XYZ file of C-alpha atoms in Angstrom:
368
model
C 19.990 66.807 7.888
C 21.678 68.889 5.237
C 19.503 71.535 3.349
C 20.631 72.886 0.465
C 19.341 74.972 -2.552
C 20.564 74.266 -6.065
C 20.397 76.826 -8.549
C 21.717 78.440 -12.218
C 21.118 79.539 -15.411
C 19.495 82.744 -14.139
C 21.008 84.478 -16.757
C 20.550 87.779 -15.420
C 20.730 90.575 -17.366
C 19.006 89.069 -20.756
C 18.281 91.819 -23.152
C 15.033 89.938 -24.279
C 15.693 91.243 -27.703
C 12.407 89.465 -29.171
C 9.848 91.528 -26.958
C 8.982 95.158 -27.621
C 11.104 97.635 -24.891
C 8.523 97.764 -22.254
C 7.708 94.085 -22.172
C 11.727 93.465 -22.629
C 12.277 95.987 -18.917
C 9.352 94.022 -17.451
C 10.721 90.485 -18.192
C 14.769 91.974 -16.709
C 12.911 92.875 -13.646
C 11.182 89.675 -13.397
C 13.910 87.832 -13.673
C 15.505 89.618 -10.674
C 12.454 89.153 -8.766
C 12.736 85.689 -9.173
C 16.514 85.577 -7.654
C 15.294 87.635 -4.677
C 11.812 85.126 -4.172
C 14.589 82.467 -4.218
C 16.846 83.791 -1.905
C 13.929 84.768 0.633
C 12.422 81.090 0.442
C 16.339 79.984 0.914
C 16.113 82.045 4.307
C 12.680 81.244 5.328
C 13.074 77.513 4.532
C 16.365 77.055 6.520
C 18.840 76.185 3.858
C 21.869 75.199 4.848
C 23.832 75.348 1.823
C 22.497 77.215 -1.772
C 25.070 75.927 -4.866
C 24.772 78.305 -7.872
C 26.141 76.053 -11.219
C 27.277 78.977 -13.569
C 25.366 81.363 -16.241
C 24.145 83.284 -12.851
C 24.668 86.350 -15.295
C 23.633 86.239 -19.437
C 27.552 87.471 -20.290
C 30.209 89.485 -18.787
C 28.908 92.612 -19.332
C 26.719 92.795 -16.218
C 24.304 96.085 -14.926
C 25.739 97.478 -11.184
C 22.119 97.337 -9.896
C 22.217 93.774 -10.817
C 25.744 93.056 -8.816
C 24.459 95.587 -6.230
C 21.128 93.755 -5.651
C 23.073 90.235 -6.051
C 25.725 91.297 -3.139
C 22.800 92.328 -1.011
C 20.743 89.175 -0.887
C 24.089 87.079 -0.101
C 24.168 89.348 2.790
C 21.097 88.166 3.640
C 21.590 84.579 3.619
C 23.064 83.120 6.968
C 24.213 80.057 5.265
C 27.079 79.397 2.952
C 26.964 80.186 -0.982
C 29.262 78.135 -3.227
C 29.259 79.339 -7.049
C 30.917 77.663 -10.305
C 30.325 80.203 -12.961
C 29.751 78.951 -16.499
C 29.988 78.991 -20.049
C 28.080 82.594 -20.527
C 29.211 84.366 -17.209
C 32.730 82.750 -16.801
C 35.655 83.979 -14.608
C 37.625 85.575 -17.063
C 39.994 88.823 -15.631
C 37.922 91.669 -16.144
C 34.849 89.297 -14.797
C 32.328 89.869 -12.219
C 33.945 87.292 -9.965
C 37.061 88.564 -9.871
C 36.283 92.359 -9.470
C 33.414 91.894 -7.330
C 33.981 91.552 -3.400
C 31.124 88.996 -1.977
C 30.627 88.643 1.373
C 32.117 86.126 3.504
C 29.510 83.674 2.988
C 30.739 83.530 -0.719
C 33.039 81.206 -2.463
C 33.798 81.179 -6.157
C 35.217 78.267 -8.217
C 37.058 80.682 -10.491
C 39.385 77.845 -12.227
C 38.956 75.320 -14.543
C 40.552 72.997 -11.949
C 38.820 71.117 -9.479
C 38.930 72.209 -6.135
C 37.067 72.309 -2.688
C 35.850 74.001 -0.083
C 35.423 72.333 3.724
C 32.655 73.561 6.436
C 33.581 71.707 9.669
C 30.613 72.832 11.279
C 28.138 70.812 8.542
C 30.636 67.772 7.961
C 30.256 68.950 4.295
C 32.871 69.520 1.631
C 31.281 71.423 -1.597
C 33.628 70.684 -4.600
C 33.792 72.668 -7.981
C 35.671 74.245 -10.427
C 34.496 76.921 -13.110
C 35.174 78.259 -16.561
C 37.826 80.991 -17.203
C 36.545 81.103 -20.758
C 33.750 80.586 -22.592
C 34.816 77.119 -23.866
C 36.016 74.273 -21.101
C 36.844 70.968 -22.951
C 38.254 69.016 -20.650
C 36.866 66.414 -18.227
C 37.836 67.120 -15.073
C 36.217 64.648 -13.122
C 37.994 62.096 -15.144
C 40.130 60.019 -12.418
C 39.169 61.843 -9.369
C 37.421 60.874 -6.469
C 36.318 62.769 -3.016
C 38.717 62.234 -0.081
C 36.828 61.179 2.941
C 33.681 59.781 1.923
C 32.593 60.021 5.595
C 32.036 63.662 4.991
C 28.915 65.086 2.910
C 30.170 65.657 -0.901
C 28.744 67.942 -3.083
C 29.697 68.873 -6.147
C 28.559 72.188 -7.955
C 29.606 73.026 -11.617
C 28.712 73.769 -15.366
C 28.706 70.988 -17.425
C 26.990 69.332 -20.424
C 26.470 65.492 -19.441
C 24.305 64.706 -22.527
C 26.320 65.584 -25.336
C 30.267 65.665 -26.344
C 30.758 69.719 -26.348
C 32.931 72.162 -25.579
C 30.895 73.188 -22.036
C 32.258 71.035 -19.761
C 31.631 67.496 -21.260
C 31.162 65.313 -18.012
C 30.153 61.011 -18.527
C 27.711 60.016 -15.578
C 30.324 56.861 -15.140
C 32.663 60.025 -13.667
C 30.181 61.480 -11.678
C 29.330 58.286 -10.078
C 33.006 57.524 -9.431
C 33.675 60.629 -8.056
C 31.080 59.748 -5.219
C 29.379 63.382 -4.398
C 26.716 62.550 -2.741
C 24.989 64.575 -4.722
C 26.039 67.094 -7.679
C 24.512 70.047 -8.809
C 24.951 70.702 -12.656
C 23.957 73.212 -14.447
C 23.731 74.003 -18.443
C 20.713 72.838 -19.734
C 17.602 74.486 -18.979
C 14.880 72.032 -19.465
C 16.328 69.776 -17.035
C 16.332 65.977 -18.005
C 14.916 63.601 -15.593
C 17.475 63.424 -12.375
C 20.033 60.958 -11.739
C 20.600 58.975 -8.377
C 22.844 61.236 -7.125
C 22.645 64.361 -9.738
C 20.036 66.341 -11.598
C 20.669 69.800 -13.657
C 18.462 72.653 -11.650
C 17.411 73.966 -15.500
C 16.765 77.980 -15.385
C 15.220 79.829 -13.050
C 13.023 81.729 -15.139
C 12.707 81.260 -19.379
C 13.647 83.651 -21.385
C 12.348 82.497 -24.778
C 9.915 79.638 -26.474
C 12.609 77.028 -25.964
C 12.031 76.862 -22.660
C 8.640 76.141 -21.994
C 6.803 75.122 -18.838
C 7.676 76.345 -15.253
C 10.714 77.002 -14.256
C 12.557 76.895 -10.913
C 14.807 75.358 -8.544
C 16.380 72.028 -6.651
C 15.697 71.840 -2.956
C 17.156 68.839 -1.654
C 18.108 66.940 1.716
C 20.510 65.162 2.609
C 21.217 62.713 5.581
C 24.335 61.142 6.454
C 25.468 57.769 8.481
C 29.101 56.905 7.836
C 29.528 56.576 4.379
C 25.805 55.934 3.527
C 23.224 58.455 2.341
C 19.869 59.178 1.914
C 19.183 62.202 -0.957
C 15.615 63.720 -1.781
C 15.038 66.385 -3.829
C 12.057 68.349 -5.403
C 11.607 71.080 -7.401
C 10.138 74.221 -6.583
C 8.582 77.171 -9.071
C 10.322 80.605 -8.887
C 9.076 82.094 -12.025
C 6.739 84.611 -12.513
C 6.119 83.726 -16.087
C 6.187 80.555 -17.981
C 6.236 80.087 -22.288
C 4.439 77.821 -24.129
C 3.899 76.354 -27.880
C 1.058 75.545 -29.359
C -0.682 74.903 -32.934
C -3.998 75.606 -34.172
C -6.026 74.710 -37.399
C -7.938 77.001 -38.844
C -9.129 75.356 -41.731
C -12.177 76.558 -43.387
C -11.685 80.210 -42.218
C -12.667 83.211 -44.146
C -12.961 85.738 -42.440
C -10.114 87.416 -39.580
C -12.664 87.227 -36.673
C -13.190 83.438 -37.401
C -9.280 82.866 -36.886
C -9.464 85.625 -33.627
C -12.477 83.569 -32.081
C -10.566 80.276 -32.961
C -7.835 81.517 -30.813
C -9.687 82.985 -28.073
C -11.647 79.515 -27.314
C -7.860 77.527 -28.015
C -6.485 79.553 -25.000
C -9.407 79.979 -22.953
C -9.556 75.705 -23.147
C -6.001 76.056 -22.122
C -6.597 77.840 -19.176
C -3.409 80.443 -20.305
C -3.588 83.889 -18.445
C -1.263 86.876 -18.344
C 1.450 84.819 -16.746
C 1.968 83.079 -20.590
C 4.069 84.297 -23.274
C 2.667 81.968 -26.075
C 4.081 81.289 -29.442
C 1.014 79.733 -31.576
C 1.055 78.152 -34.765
C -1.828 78.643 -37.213
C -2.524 75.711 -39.579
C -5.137 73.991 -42.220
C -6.350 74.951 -45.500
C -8.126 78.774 -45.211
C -9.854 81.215 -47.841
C -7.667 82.631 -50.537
C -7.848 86.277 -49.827
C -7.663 85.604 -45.947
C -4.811 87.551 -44.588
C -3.977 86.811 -40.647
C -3.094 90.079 -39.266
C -1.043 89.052 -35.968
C -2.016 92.896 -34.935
C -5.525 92.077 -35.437
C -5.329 89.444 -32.713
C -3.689 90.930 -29.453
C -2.568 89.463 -26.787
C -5.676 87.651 -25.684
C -5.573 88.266 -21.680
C -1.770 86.800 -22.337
C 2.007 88.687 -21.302
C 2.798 88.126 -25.046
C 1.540 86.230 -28.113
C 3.466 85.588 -30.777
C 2.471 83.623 -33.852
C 3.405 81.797 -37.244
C 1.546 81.810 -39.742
C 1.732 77.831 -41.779
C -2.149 77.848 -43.391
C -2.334 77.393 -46.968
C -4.741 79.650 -49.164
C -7.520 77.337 -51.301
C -5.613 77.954 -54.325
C -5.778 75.468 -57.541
C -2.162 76.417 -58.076
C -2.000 74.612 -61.663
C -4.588 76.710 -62.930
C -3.097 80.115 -61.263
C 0.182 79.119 -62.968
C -1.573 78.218 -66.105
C -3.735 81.684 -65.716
C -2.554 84.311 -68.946
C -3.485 87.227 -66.766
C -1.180 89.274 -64.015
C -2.848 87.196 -61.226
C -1.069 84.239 -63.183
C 2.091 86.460 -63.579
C 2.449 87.494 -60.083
C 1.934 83.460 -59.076
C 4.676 82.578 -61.334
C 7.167 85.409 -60.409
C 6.786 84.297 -56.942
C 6.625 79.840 -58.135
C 10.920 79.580 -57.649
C 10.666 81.094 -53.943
C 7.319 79.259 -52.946
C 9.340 76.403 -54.266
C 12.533 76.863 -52.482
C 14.243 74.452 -49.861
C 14.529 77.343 -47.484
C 11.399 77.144 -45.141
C 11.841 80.665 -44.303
C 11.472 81.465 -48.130
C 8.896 79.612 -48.947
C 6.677 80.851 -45.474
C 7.395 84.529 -46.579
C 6.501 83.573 -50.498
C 3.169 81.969 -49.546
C 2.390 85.163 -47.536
C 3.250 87.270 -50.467
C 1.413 85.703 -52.562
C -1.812 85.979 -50.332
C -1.405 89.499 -49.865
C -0.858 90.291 -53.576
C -4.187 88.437 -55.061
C -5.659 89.733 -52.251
C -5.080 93.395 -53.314
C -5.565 91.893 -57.081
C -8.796 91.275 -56.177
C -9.386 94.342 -54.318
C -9.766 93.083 -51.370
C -9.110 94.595 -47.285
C -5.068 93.397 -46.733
C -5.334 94.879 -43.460
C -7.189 92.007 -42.139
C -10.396 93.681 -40.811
């Protein structure tokens, strides 16, 4: 039996430019914890085989204690290490994979060419080919086919198999005539559900509200009788974080600690703890000279809380535009934006316009 590790989109190296600088550092060194947790469950677990399918690093411009740290865990690793670098980290000259010696272990698909790689001693043959740019439009499955189907095939690249694009655009019709028997893809990082013989690994840990959920790896196992196998695979959890969306209504509010108490029971129902970096959505119809102060709120026991602020003030907004006085003036200076097709606009209108009859009316714009 053939054990192998499928992995990508680490992306090492994100800058994590929406988080403050400390939380930013935190999430960097995360996300190198999570490559060394992976590489010390491939050890412990036996693999035979890990397959790394591009964007192992967020562009080229790539930290030396990342590329240290990298080299040393593939020291580590007792098996073999085949790696088809992607759209984000691709193989161009002044590239990590062509400047970097790996160990022995290591073999890069550094061309946009399809190529392969035997190892006798595992009747396996890993094929790949990577990007020498950051765009790859051609096919190159298209027409191809592995040579001795009596041998284990794998195939390991970057490639987008759900959309036409200009990263690797793949058809499953060419992945099942190339007969791997079994390909690790990489690209998109909330994996779809898994082909017969395929499956994308998605990230190995998120890096923003896109990418919500746990994130991880592929472990899968292989057996081989002449030309006939038997694939299973299963996912496994490397991150040490996960993001998640959510929306709340807070309809009827009036006051800042009725909104903060809202929230506290929404994420205590949800069971979220400091491993969550939520993005929440407030919604519903609130009091007119409620303000939601996002700094009022913290991070309730969370990593990070973000939120957006949709509610709607109880406003009769055809008397307010109707009104002679300079609450009625500031409504209608403020009536093209609140107006406008630009959601963006028209969010940062409606909160201008709470904050300003707010302090009409004399009221606390802080929030407290």
């Amino acid at each position: 039996m053939l054990k192998v590790l499928h992995t990508g989109d680490l992306h090492l190296d994100t800058a994590f430019a929406s988080l403050d600088e400390r939380q930013a550092q935190i999430r960097k060194n995360e996300m190198r914890a999570a490559f060394t947790s992976m590489m010390t469950y491939a050890r412990m677990y036996g693999m035979d085989v890990i397959l790394m399918a591009g964007d192992i690093f967020d562009n080229q411009y790539v930290t030396r204690e990342t590329v240290r740290l990298m080299v040393q865990e593939f020291e580590k690793f007792e098996g073999h290490i085949c790696i088809a670098p992607g759209n984000h980290d691709y193989a161009g000259t002044d590239s990590v994979w062509r400047r970097t010696v790996f160990p022995d272990n290591v073999h890069v698909f550094r061309e946009p060419k399809l190529d392969s790689v035997s190892f006798p001693e595992l009747n396996l043959t890993v094929w790949g080919y990577g990007f020498s740019d950051k765009n790859l439009y051609d096919n190159l499955l298209r027409g191809r086919s592995v040579t001795d189907p009596a041998q284990i095939n794998l195939l390991v690249c970057h490639c987008d198999l759900l959309t036409d694009s200009s990263s690797g655009p793949l058809k499953e019709a060419d992945l099942r005539a190339f007969g791997a028997d079994y390909a690790a893809l990489g690209h998109w990082h909330n994996p779809p559900k898994a082909g017969e013989r395929w499956a994308y690994c998605g990230c190995l840990e998120p890096r923003n509200f896109t990418e919500t959920g746990p994130k991880g790896a592929c472990v899968v196992e292989i057996d081989k009788d002449g030309s006939q196998s038997v694939v299973r695979m299963k996912r496994v959890r490397f991150s040490k974080r996960r993001y998640e969306t959510g929306s709340l209504d807070v309809s009827g509010c009036v006051t800042m600690e009725e909104v903060r108490t809202l929230a506290e029971h929404w994420i205590a129902e949800k069971k979220y703890g400091e491993d969550v970096l939520l993005q929440l959505r407030f919604t519903g119809t609130t009091a007119e000279g409620l303000v939601i102060n996002p700094d009022l709120l913290g991070n309730q026991g969370l990593f990070c809380l973000k939120t957006e602020d949709e509610t709607v003030p109880s406003l009769n907004l055809q008397a307010l535009a109707a009104d002679s006085g300079i609450r009625g003036a500031f409504y209608r200076s403020l009536e093209p934006a609140l107006t406008s097709k630009d959601s963006v606009e028209r969010e940062t209108a409606m909160r201008a316009l709470r904050y300003g009859l707010a302090a009409i009316a004399g009221e606390n714009i802080t929030g407290k």
